[in-house]
PDB file of C-alpha atoms in Angstrom:
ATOM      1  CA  UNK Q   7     -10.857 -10.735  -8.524  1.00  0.00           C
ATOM      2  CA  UNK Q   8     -14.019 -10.249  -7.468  1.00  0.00           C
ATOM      3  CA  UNK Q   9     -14.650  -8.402  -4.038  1.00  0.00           C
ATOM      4  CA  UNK Q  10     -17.162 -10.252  -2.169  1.00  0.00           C
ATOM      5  CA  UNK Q  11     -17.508 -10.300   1.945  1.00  0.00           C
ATOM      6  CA  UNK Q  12     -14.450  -7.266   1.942  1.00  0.00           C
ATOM      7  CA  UNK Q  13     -14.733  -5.110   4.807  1.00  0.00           C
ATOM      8  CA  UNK Q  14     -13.798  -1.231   3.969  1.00  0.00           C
ATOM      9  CA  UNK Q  15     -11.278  -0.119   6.162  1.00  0.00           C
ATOM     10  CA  UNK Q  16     -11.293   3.852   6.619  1.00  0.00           C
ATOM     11  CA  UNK Q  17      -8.632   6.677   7.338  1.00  0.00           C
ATOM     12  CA  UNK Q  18      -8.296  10.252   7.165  1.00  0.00           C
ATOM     13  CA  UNK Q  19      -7.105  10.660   3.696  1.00  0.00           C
ATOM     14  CA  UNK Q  20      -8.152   7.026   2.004  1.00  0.00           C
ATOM     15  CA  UNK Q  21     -10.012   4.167   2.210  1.00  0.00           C
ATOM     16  CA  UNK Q  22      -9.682   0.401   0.388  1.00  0.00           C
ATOM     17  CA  UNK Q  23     -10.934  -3.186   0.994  1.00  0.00           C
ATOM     18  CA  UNK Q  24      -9.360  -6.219   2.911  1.00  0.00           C
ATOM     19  CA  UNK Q  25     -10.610  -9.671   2.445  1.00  0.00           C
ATOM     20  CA  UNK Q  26     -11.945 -11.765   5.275  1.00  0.00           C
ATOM     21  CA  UNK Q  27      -9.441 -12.533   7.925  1.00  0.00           C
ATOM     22  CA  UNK Q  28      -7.553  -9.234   7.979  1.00  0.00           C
ATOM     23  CA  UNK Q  29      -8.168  -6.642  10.415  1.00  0.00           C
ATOM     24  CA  UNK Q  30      -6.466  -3.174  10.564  1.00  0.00           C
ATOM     25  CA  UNK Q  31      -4.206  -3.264  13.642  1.00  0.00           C
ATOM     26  CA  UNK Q  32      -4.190   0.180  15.475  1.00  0.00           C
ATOM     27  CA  UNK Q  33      -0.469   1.791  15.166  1.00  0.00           C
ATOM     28  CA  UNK Q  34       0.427   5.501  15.803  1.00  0.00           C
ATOM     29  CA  UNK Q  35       3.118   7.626  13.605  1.00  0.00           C
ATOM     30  CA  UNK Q  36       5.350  10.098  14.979  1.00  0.00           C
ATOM     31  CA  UNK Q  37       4.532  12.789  12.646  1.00  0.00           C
ATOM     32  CA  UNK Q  38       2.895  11.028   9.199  1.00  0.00           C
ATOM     33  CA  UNK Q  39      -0.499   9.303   9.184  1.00  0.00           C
ATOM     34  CA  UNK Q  40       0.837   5.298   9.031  1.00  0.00           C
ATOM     35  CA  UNK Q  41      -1.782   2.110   8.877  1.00  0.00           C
ATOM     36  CA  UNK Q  42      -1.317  -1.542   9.093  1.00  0.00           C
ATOM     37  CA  UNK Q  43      -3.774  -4.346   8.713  1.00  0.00           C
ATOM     38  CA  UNK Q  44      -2.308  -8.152   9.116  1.00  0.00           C
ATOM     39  CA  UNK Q  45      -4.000 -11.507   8.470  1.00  0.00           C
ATOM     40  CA  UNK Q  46      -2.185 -14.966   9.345  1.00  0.00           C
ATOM     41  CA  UNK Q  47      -0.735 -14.942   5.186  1.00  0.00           C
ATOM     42  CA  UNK Q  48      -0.627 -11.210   4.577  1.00  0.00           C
ATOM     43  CA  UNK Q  49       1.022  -8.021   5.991  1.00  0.00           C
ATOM     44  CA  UNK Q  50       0.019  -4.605   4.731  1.00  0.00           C
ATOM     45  CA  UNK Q  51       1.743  -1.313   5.764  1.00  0.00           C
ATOM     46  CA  UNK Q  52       1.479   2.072   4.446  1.00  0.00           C
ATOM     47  CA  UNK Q  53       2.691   6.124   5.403  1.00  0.00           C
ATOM     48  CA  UNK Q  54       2.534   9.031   3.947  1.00  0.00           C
ATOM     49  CA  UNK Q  55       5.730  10.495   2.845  1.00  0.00           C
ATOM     50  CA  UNK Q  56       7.526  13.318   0.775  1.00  0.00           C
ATOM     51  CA  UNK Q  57       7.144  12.708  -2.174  1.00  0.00           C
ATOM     52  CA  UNK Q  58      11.242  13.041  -3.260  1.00  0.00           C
ATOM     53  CA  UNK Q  59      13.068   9.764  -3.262  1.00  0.00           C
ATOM     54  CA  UNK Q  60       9.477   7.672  -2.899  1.00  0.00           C
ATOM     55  CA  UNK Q  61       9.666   6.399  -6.690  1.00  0.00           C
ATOM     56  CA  UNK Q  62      11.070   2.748  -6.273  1.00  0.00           C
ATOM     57  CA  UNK Q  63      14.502   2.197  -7.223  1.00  0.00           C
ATOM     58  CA  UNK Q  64      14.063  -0.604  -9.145  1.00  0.00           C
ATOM     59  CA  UNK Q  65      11.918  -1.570 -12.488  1.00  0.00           C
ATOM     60  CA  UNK Q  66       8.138  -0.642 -12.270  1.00  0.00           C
ATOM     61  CA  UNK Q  67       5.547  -0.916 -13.852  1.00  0.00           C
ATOM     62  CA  UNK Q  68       2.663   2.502 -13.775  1.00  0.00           C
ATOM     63  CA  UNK Q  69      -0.624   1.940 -13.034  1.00  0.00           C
ATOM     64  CA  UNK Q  70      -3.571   4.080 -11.581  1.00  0.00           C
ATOM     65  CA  UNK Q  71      -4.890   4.327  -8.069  1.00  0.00           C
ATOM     66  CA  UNK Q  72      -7.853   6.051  -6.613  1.00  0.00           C
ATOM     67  CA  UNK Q  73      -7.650   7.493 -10.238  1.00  0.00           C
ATOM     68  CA  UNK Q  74      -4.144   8.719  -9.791  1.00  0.00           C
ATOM     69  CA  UNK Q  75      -1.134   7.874 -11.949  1.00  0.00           C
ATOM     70  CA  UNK Q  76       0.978   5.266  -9.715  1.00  0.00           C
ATOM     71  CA  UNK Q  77       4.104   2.737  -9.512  1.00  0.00           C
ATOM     72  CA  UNK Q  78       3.849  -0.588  -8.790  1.00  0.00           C
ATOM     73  CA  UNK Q  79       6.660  -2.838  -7.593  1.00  0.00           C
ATOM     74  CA  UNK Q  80       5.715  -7.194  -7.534  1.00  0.00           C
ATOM     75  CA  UNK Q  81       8.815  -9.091  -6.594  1.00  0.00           C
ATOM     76  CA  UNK Q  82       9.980 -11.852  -4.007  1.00  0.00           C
ATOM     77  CA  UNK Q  83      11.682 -10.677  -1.017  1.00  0.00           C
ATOM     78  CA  UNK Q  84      15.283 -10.086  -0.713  1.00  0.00           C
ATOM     79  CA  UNK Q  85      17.162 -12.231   1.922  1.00  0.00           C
ATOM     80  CA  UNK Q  86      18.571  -8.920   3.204  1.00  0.00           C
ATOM     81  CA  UNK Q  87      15.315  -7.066   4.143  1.00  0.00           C
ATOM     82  CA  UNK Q  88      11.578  -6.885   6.306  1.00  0.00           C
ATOM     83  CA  UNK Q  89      13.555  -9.581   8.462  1.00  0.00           C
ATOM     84  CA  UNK Q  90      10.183  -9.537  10.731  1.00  0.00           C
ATOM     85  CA  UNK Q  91       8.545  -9.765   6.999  1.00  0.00           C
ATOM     86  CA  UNK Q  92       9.993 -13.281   6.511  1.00  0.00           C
ATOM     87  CA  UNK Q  93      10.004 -14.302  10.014  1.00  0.00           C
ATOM     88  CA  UNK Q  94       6.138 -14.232   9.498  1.00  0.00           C
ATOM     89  CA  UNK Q  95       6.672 -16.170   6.630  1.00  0.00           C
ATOM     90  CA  UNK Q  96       6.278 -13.912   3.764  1.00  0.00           C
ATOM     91  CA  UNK Q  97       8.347 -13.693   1.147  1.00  0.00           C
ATOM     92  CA  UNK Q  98       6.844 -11.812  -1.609  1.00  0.00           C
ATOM     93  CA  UNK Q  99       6.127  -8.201  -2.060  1.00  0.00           C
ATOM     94  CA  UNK Q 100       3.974  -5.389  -3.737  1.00  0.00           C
ATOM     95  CA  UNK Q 101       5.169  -1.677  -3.335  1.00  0.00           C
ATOM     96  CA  UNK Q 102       3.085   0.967  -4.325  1.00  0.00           C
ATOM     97  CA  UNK Q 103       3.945   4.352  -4.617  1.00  0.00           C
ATOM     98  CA  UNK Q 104       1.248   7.130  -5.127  1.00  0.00           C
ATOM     99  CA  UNK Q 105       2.832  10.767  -5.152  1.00  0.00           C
ATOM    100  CA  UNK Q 106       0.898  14.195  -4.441  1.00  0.00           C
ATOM    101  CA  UNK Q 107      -2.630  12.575  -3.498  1.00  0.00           C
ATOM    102  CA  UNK Q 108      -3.240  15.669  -1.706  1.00  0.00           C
ATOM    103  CA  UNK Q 109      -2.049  18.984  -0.993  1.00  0.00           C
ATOM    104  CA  UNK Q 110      -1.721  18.887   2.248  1.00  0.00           C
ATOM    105  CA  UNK Q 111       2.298  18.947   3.128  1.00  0.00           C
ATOM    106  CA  UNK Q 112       1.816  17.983   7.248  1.00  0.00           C
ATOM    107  CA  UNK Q 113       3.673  14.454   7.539  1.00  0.00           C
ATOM    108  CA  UNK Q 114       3.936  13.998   3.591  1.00  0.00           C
ATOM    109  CA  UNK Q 115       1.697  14.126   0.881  1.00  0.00           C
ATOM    110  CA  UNK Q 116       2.759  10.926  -1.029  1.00  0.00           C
ATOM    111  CA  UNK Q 117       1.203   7.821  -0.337  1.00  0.00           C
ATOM    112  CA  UNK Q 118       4.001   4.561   0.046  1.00  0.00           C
ATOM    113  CA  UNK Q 119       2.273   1.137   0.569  1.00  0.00           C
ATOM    114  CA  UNK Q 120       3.860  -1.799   0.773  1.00  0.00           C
ATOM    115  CA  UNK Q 121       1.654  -5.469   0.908  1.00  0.00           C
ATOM    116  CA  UNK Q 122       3.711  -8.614   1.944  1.00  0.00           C
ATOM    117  CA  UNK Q 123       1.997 -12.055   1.492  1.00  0.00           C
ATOM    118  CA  UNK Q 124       3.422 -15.632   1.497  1.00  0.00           C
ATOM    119  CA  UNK Q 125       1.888 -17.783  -1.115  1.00  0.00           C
ATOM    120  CA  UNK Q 126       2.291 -16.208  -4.735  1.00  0.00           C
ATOM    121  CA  UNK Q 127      -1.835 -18.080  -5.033  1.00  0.00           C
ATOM    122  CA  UNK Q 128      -2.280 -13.852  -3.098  1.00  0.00           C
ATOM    123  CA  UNK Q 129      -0.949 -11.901  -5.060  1.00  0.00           C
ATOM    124  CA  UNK Q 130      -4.317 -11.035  -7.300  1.00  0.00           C
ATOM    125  CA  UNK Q 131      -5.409 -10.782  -3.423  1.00  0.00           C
ATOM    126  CA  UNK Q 132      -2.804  -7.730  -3.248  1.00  0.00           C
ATOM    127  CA  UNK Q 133      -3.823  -6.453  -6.083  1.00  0.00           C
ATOM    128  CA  UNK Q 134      -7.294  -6.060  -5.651  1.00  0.00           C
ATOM    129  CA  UNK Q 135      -6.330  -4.765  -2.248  1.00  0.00           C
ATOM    130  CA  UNK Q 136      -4.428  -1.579  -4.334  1.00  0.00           C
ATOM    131  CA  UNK Q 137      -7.335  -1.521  -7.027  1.00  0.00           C
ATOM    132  CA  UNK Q 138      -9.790  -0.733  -4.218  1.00  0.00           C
ATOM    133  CA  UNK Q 139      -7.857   2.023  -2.557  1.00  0.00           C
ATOM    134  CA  UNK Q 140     -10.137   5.312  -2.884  1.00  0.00           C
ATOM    135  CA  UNK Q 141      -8.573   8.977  -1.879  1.00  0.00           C
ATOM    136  CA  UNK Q 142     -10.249  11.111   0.532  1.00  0.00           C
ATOM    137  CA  UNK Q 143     -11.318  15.309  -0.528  1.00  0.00           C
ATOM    138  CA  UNK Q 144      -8.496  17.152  -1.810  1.00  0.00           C
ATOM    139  CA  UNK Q 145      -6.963  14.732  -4.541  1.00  0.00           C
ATOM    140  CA  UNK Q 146      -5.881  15.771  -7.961  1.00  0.00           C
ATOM    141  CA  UNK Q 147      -2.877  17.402  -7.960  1.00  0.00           C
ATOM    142  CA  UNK Q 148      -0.554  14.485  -9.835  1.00  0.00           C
ATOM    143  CA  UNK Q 149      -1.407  14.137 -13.350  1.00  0.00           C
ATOM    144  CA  UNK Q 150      -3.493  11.412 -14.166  1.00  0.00           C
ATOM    145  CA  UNK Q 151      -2.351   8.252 -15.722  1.00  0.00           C
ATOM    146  CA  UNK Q 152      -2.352   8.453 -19.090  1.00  0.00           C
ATOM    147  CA  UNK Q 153      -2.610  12.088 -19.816  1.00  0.00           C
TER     148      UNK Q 153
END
């Protein structure tokens, strides 16, 4: 999908692309770095965690983010979770799960993303979301993908 009229959203430790119509809503963790941006058909969230227990608990499939090795997660929504998820109407689901982008251990060093949209027509939308993600200075300690 090409990325054309995509403003680049920026935090402390990365940086992607959201299409027209989303904007990154301001939100405040307690002791992790957490964003959010929302449009009217798409939700995204992300934190950065610990890196044990991040790795989804279902099948995924690897890919590479910000040129780090990566899980991905596409699936519909369950009935029993993100109730404020489906009360927006989404019902599908992308989970990423990047572990050790950095080094630095304050708040968790593991980056957990999860993108909820309603019509499956956004899930390339989604994707090109998690292709654009770039990691701020002091990446490179998870092996790469492929190596």
């Amino acid at each position: 999908m090409a990325i054309t009229n995509w403003q680049r959203v920026n935090f402390p430790r990365l940086s992607f692309s959201i299409p027209p119509g989303m904007t990154n809503v301001p939100v405040r963790g307690i002791d992790t770095q957490v964003g959010r941006c929302a449009s009217t058909n798409m939700s995204l969230l992300f934190q950065f965690v610990r890196p044990s227990g991040m790795e989804p608990k279902e099948t995924s499939t690897p890919v590479q983010v910000g040129g780090l090795a990566a899980t991905m997660v596409i699936r519909p929504l369950r009935a029993d979770e993100s109730p404020w998820e489906r009360a927006a109407g989404n019902t599908n689901y992308v989970l990423l799960a990047v572990p050790n982008v950095t080094t630095q251990r304050m708040g968790g060093n593991s980056l957990r993303m999860s993108i909820f949209y309603r019509d499956p027509k956004d899930l390339p939308v989604a994707k090109a979301i998690v292709e654009s993600i770039h990691f701020e200075g002091g990446v490179g300690n998870s092996p790469r993908a492929g190596q």
